[in-house]
Short mmCIF file of C-alpha atoms in Angstrom, two decimals:
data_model
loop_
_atom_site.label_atom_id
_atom_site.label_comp_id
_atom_site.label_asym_id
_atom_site.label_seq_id
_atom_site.Cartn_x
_atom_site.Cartn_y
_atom_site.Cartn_z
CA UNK A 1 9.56 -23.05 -6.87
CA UNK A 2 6.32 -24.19 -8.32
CA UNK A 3 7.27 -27.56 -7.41
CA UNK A 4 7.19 -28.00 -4.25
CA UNK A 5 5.83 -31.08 -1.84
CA UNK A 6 2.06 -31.88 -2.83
CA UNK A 7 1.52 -31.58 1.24
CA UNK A 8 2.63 -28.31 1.59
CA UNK A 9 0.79 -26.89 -0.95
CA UNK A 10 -2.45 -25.31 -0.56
CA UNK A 11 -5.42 -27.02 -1.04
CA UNK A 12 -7.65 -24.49 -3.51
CA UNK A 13 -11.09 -26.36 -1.68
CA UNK A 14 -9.54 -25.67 1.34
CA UNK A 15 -10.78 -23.46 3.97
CA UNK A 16 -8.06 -21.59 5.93
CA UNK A 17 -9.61 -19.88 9.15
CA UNK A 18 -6.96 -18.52 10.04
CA UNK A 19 -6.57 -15.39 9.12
CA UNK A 20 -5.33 -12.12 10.84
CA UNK A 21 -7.33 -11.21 13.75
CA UNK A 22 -7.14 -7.47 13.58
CA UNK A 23 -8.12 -5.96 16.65
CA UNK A 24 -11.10 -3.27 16.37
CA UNK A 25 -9.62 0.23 17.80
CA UNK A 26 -9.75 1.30 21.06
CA UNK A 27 -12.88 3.73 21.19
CA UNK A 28 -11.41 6.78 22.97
CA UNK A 29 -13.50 10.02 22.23
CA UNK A 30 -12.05 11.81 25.41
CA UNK A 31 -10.19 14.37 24.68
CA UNK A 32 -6.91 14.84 26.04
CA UNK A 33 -6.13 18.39 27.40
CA UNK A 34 -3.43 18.09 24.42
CA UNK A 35 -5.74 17.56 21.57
CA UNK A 36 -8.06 19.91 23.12
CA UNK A 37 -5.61 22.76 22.58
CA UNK A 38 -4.49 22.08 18.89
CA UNK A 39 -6.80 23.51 16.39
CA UNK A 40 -9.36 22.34 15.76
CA UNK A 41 -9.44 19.03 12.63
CA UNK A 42 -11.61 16.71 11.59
CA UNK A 43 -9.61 13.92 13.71
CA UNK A 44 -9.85 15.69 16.80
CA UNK A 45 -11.73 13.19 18.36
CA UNK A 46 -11.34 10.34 15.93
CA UNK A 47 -11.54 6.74 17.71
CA UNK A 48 -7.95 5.66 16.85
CA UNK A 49 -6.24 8.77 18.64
CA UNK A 50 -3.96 7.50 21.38
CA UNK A 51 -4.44 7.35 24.96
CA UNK A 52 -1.81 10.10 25.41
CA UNK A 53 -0.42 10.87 28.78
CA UNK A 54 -1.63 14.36 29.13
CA UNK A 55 0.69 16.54 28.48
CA UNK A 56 -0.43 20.64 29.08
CA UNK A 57 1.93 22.13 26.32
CA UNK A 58 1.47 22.03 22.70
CA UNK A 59 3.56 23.73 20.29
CA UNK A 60 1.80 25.07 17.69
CA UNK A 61 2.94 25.88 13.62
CA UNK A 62 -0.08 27.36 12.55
CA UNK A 63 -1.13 27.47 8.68
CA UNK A 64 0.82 30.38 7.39
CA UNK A 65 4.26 30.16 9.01
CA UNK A 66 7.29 28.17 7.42
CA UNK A 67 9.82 26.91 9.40
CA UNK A 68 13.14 25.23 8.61
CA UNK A 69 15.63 23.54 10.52
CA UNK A 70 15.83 20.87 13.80
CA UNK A 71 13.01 21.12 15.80
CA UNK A 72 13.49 19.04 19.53
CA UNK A 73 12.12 18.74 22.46
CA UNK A 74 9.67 17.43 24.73
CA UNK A 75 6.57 18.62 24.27
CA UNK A 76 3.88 18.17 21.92
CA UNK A 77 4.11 19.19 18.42
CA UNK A 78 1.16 19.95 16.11
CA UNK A 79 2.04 21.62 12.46
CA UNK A 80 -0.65 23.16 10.26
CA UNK A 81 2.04 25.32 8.56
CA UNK A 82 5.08 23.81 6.39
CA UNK A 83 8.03 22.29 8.01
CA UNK A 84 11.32 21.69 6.63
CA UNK A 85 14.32 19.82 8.28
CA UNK A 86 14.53 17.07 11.08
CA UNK A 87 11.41 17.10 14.02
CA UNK A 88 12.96 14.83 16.67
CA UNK A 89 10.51 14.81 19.75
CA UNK A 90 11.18 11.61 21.17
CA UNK A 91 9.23 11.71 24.20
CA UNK A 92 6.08 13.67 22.57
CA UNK A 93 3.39 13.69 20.01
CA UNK A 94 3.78 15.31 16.82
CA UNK A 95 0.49 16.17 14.39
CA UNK A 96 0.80 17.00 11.15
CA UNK A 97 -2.49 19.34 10.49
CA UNK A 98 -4.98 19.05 7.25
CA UNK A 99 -2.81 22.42 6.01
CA UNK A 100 0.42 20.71 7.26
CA UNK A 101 3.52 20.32 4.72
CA UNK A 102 6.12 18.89 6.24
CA UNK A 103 9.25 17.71 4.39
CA UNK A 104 11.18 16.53 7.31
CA UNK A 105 11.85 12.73 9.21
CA UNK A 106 9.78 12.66 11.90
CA UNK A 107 10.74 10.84 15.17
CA UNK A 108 8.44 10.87 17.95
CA UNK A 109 6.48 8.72 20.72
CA UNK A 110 2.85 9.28 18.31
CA UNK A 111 2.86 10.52 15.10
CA UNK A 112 -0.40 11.52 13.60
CA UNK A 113 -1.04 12.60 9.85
CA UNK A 114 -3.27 14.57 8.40
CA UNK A 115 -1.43 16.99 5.91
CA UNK A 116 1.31 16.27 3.70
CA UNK A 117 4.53 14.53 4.57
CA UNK A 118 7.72 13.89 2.79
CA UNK A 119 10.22 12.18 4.90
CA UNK A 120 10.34 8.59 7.04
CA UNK A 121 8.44 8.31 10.56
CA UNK A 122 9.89 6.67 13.47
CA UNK A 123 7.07 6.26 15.35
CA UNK A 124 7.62 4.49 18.89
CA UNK A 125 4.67 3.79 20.18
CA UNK A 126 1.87 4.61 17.15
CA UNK A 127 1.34 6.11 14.09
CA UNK A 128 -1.95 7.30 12.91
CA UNK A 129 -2.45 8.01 9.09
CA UNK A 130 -5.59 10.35 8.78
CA UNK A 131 -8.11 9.70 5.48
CA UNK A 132 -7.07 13.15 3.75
CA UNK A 133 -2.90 12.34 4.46
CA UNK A 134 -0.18 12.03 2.53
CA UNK A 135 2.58 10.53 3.21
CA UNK A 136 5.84 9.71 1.01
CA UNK A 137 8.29 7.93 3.00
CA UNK A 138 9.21 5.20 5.05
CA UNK A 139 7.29 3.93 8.31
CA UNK A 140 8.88 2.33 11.39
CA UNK A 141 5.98 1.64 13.95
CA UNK A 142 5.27 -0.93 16.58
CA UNK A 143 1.81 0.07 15.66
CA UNK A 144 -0.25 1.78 12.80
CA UNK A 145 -3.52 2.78 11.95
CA UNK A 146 -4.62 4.25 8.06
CA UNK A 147 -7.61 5.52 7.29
CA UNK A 148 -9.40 4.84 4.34
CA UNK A 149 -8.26 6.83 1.49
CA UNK A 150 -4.89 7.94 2.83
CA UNK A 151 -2.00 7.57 0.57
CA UNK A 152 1.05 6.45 1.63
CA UNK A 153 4.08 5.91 -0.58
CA UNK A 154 7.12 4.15 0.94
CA UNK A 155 7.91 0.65 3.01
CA UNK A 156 6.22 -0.09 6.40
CA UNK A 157 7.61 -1.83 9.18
CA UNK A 158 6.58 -2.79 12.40
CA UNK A 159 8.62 -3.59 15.17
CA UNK A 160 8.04 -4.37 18.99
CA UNK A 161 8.17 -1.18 20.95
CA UNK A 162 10.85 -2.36 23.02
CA UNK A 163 12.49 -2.93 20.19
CA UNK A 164 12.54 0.67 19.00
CA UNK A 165 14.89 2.99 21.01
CA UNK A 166 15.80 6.71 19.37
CA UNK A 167 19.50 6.90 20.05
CA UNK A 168 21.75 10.21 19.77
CA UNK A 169 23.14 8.96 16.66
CA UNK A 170 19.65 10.39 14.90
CA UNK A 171 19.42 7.26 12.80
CA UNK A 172 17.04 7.83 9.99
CA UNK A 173 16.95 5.16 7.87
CA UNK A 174 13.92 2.55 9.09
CA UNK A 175 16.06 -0.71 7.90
CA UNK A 176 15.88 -2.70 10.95
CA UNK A 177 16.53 -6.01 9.43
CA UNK A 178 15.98 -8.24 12.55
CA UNK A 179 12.79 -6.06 14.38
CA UNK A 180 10.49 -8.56 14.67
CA UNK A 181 6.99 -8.10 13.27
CA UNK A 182 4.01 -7.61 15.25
CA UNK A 183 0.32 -6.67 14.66
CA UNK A 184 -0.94 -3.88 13.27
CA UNK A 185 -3.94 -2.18 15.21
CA UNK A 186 -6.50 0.53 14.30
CA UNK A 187 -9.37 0.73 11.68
CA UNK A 188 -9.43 0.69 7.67
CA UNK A 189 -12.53 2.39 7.29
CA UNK B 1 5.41 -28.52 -13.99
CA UNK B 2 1.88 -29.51 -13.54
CA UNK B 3 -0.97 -26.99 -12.68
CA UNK B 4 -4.06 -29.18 -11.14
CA UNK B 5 -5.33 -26.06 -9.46
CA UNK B 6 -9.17 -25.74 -10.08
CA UNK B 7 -10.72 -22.19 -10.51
CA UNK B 8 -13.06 -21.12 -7.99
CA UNK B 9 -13.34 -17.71 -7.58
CA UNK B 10 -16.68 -16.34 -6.06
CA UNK B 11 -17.70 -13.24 -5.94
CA UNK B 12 -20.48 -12.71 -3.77
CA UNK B 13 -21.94 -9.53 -2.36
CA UNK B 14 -21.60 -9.63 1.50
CA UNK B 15 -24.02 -8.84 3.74
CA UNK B 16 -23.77 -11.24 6.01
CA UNK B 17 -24.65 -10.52 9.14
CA UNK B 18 -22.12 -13.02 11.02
CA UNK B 19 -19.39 -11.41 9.43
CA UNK B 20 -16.60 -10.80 11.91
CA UNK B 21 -16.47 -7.87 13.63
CA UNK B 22 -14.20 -4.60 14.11
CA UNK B 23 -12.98 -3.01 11.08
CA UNK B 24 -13.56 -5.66 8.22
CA UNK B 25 -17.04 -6.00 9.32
CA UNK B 26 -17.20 -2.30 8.43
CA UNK B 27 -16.16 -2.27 5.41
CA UNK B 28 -18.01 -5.70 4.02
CA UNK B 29 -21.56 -3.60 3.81
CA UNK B 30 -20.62 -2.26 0.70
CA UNK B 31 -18.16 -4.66 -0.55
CA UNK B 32 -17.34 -7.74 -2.40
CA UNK B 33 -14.95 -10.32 -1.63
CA UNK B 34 -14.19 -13.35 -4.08
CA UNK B 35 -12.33 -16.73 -2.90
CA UNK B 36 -8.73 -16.10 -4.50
CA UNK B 37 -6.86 -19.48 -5.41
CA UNK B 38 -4.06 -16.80 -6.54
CA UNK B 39 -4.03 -15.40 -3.42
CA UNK B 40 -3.69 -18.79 -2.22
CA UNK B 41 -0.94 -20.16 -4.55
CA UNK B 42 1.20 -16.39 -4.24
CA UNK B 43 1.16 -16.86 -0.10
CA UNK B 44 2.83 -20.28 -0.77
CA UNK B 45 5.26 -19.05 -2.92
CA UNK B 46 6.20 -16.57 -0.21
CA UNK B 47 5.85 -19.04 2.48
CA UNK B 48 9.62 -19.53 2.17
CA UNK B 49 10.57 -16.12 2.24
CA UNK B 50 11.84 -15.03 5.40
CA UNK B 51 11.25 -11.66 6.62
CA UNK B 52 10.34 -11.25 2.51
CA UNK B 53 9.28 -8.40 1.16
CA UNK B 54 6.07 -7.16 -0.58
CA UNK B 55 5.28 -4.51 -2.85
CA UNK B 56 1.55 -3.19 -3.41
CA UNK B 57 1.13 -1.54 -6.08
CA UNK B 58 -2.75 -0.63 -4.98
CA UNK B 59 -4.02 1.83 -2.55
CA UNK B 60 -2.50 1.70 0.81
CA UNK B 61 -4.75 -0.53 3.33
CA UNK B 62 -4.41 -1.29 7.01
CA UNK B 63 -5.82 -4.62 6.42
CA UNK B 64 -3.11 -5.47 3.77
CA UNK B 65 -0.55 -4.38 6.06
CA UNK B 66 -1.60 -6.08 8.87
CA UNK B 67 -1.87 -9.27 7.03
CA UNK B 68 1.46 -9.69 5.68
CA UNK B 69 3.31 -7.84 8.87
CA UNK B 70 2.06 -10.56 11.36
CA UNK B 71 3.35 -13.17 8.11
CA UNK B 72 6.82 -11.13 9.44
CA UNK B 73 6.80 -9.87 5.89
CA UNK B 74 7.73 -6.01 4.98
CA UNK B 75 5.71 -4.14 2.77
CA UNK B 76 6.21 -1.04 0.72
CA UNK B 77 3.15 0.28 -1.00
CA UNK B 78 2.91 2.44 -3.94
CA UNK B 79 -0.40 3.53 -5.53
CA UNK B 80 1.07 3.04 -8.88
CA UNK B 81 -2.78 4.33 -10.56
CA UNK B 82 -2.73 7.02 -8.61
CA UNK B 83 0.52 7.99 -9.00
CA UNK B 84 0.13 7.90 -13.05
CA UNK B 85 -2.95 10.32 -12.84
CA UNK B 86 -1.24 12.86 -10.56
CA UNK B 87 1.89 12.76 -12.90
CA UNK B 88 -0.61 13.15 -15.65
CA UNK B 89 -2.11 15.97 -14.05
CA UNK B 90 1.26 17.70 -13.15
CA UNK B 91 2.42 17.02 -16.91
CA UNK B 92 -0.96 18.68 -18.03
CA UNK B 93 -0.94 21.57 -15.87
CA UNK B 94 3.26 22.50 -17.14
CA UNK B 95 1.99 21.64 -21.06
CA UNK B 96 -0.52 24.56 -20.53
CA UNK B 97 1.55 27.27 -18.23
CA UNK B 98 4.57 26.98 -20.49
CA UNK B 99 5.58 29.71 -22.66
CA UNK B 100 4.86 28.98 -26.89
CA UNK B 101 7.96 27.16 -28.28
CA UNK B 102 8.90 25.53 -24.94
CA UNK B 103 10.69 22.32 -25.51
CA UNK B 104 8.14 21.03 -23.08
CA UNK B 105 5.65 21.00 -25.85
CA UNK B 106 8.19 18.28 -26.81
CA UNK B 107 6.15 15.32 -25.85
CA UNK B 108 4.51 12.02 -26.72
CA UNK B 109 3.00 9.32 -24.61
CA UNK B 110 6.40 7.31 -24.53
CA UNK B 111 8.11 10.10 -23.13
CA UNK B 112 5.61 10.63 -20.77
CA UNK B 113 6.00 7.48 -19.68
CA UNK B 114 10.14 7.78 -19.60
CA UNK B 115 9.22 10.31 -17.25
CA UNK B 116 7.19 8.94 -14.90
CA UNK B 117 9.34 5.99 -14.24
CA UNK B 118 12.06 8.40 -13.39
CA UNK B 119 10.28 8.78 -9.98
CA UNK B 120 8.18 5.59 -9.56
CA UNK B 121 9.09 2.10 -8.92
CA UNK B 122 12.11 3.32 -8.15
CA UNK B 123 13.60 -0.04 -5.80
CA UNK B 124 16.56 -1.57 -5.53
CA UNK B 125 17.06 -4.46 -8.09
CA UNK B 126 15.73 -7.91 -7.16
CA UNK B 127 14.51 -6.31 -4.19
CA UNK B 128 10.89 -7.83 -3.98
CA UNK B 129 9.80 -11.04 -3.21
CA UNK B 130 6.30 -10.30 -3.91
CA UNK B 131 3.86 -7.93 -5.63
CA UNK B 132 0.46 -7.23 -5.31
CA UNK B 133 -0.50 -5.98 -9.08
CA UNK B 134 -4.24 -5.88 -8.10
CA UNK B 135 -5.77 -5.18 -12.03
CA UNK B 136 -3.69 -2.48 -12.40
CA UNK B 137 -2.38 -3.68 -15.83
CA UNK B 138 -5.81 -3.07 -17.13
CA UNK B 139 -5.82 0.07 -16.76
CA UNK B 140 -2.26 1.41 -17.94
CA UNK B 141 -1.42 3.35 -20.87
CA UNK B 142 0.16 0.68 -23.86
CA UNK B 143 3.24 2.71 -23.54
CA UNK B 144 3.52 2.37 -20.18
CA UNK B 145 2.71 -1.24 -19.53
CA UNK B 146 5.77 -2.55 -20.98
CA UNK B 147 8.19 -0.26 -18.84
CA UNK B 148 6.16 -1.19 -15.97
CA UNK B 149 6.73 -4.62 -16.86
CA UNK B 150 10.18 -4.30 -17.18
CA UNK B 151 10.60 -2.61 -14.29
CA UNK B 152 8.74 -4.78 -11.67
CA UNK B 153 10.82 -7.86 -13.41
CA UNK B 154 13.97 -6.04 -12.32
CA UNK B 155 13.02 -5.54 -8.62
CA UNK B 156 11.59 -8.85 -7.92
CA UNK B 157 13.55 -11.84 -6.89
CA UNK B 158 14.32 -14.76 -8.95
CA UNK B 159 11.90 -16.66 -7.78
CA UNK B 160 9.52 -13.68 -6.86
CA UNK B 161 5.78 -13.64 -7.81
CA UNK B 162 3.45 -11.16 -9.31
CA UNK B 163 -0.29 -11.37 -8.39
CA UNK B 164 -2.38 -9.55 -10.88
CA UNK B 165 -5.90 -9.72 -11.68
CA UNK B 166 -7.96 -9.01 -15.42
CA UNK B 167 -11.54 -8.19 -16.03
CA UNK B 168 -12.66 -10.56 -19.21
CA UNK B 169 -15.31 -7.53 -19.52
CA UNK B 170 -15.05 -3.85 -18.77
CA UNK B 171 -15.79 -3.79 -14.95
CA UNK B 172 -19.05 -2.35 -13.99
CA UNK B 173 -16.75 0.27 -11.41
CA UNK B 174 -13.41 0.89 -10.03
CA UNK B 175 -12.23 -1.08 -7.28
CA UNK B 176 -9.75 -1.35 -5.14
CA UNK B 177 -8.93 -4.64 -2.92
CA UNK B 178 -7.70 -5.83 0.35
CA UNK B 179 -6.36 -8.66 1.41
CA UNK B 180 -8.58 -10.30 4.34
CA UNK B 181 -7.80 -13.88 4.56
CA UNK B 182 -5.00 -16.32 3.28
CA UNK B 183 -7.73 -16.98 0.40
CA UNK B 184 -10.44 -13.86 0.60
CA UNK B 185 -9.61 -10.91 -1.58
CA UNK B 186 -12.30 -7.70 -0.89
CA UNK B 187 -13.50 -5.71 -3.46
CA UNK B 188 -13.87 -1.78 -2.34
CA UNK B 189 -15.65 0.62 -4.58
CA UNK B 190 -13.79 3.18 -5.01
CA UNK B 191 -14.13 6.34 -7.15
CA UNK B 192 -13.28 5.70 -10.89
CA UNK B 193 -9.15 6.80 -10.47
CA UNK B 194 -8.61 5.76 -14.41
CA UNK B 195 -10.44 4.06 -17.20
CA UNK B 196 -10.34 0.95 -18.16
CA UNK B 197 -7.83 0.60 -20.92
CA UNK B 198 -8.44 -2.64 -22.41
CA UNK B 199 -9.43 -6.20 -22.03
CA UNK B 200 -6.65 -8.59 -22.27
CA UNK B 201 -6.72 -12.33 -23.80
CA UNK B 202 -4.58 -15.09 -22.42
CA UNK B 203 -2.14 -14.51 -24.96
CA UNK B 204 -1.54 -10.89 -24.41
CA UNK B 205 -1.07 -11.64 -20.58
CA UNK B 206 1.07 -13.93 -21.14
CA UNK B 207 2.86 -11.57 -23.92
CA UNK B 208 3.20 -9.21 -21.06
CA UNK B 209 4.76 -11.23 -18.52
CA UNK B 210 6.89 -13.17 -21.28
CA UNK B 211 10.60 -12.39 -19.47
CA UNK B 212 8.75 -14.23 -16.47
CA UNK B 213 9.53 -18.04 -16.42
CA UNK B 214 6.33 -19.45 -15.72
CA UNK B 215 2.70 -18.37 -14.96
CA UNK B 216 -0.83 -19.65 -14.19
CA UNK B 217 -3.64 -18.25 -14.53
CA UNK B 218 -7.21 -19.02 -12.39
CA UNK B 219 -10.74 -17.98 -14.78
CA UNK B 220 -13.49 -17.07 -11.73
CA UNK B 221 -17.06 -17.42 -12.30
CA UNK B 222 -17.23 -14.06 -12.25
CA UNK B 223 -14.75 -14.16 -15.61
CA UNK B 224 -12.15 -12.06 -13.81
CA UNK B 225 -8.81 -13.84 -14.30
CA UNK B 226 -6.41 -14.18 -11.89
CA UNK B 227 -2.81 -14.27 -13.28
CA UNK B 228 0.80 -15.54 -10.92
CA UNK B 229 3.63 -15.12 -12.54
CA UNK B 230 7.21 -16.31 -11.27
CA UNK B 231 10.52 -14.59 -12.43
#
C-alpha cells in the first residue's frame, strides 16, 4: 500500500487548499413558540437550533418522572426526566433536557441533546449535540451539529435527507451502506 | 519501500486575522495548528477506501466529522481517554462502597485493564480502515497499552492505518485535535483529562506497533513525532 504511483502521492511541500468548507450556522435566536414552551435550558436559544415549523404542542417529561415503553406521535417531545424504550416521532422534534436520561432509539424529524442518551438517533432532518450531552450510540443524520465538549460514543453517518425515510418496519440499526455522504453543518465551538 | 518524506511539522500559534471564517475561525484564537505530513500520508492511504471507515479515538469534533463525511468516509468516535478515567472513577467509587472481604478488593492494574476492554473498543474485527490515535498512547497505563494495541490491530483492515502522535517532552498541557485541512491538524487546549504517562523513544514506538507491518514516523520542529503505522 505504501507503494503506490510517485504521482499520486502527496507532495509533503505541497499546499492543498482544499479543504472542507464547513458552513458557519444559521444564526436563528427566534424562538419558536415550541422552544418557548419547554423549560427553560441553556440551549434555548442557541444559534444552531432549527428553523422548526412551529408547532403549538410540546409534550413534556419533566425531571422527576420515569417513563418506559413506545412513545409515538406527532408532536413535539422534550424529556428532562428518564426515558426507557423506543421514542418514534417521525414528524416532530424530540429534546433530550440537561436532567434527561434516556435509554431508548430515538427517531424523529430534529433531535436535540442535552442530557444523557443511550440508544442510536435517526435523525431526518438534524441532529443537534448540546456541549454538556452524552450520547452512546449510533447517529444517522443528513445533518449534525456538536458542541464543544459533548461526548459522543458510537458511528456517525450522514445521509441525504431524501435518502432517509422512517418506514413501519421501525428499523433501528443506522447501517445504510449505500446513503451517500453529505456535509455536515453547525458549529464546533 | 522507500520513505523520502521530509518532516515539516509547524506549530505555530494562530492569530491570524485572515483566518477563514465560521466555526474554525472560532476556535483558532486559542489554538494551535501544526502542518501534519502524517495527516497527509494517512489520507492517501485511505484515498482508496471506498465509503471506508474511521475510528477516532479522541474527543468527538464536528470538524473531524465533517471532514472525513464529505471524503464519503464513516466515522465512529470513541473518547478512548475519557473513557479510561470514567472507568477509573467507576472502579474507584465500587473499591470504596464494597463491603470488607469483597472479592472486588481482588484487583490489580491488569485486571483493571481486562475490564475495561470488556466494554471499549468493542468493533467488529478488521472493521476499520483508519484510526485517529491522536497522542493517546502517551498517556495510557503500561498495562493497558498493549491490550489497546492488540485490540485496534484486530479491528483495522489489512492494509488499515493508525495515525498517532508522541510528545519527545512532557507537553506543556492537554490537548485535544481536530482535523481542519487534508494537511492542518489543530491543537485545542483542553482541561488536563490524564497525565502524561511517559515519553516514548523510536524503539519503544515501534515495540508497540511491532504486529504492524510497516511504519514511518515524521520528527516536527516542535519534537512531537508523528507515527503511521500499516497492518
Amino acid at each position: 500500500m505504501w507503494n503506490k504511483s510517485a504521482e499520486a502521492k502527496p507532495s509533503s511541500q505541497a499546499s492543498d487548499t482544499s479543504g472542507p468548507v464547513i458552513p458557519a450556522p444559521a444564526a436563528n435566536t427566534q424562538q419558536t413558540p415550541d422552544t418557548a414552551a419547554a423549560p427553560p435550558t441553556p440551549q434555548n436559544s442557541a444559534p444552531v437550533h432549527p428553523a422548526a415549523p412551529p408547532s403549538t404542542i410540546v409534550t413534556t417529561i419533566a425531571a422527576g418522572l420515569k417513563i418506559s415503553g413506545e412513545i409515538s406521535g406527532t408532536t413535539d417531545l422534550y424529556i428532562d426526566g428518564e426515558a426507557q424504550g423506543k421514542v418514534r416521532l417521525p414528524n416532530a422534534r424530540v429534546t433530550v433536557g440537561p436532567n434527561g436520561r434516556v435509554q431508548a432509539d430515538i427517531e424523529a424529524r430534529e433531535i436535540m441533546i442535552e442530557g444523557t442518551v443511550l440508544g442510536n438517533l435517526k435523525s431526518s432532518e438534524r441532529l443537534y449535540l448540546g456541549a454538556a450531552s452524552r450520547v452512546q450510540g449510533s447517529v444517522l443524520t443528513p445533518r449534525i451539529a456538536i458542541e464543544d465538549g459533548a461526548r459522543l460514543r458510537g458511528k456517525v453517518e450522514m445521509v441525504r435527507a431524501s435518502g432517509l425515510q422512517f418506514d413501519s418496519s421501525a428499523e433501528t440499526s443506522v447501517e445504510v451502506g449505500k446513503a451517500k455522504a453529505m456535509s455536515a453543518s453547525g458549529k464546533d465551538e | 519501500m522507500s520513505w523520502q518524506a521530509k518532516p515539516r511539522l509547524i506549530a505555530t500559534p494562530v492569530s491570524d486575522a485572515r483566518a477563514k471564517p465560521g466555526p474554525s475561525a472560532v476556535a483558532t484564537s486559542s489554538a494551535n495548528v501544526r502542518v501534519s505530513n502524517g495527516l497527509k500520508e494517512f489520507l492517501w492511504l485511505l484515498s482508496d477506501s471506498k465509503q471506508g471507515r474511521i475510528l477516532d479515538l479522541g474527543q468527538v469534533s464536528q470538524a473531524t466529522l465533517t471532514f472525513f463525511i464529505e471524503k464519503g468516509f464513516r466515522v465512529s468516535t470513541e473518547d478512548l481517554l475519557r473513557a479510561w478515567k470514567e472507568f477509573l472513577v467507576a472502579e474507584e467509587e465500587n473499591f470504596r462502597t464494597a463491603p470488607v472481604g469483597n472479592g472486588v478488593a481482588e484487583v490489580s492494574p491488569t485486571i483493571f485493564a481486562d475490564k475495561f476492554l470488556e466494554s471499549a473498543l468493542e468493533y467488529p474485527a478488521e472493521h476499520f480502515h483508519g484510526v485517529l490515535a491522536w497522542d493517546i498512547f502517551d498517556y495510557l497505563d503500561a498495562q493497558l497499552l498493549p491490550k489497546v494495541m492488540d485490540r485496534l490491530y484486530t479491528i483495522l483492515q489489512p492494509g488499515g492505518a493508525v495515525l498517532s502522535l508522541f510528545h519527545s517532552r512532557t507537553p506543556e498541557r492537554f490537548s485535544r485535535y481536530r482535523i481542519s485541512d487534508p494537511q492542518t491538524i489543530e491543537l485545542l487546549p483542553a482541561s488536563t483529562l490524564s497525565v502524561h504517562a511517559r515519553i516514548f523513544q523510536n524503539r519503544e514506538i515501534l515495540d508497540i506497533f511491532g504486529k504492524f507491518r510497516s511504519s514511518k514516523t515524521f520528527v516536527g520542529r516542535d519534537q512531537v513525532r508523528e507515527g503511521l503505522f500499516l497492518k
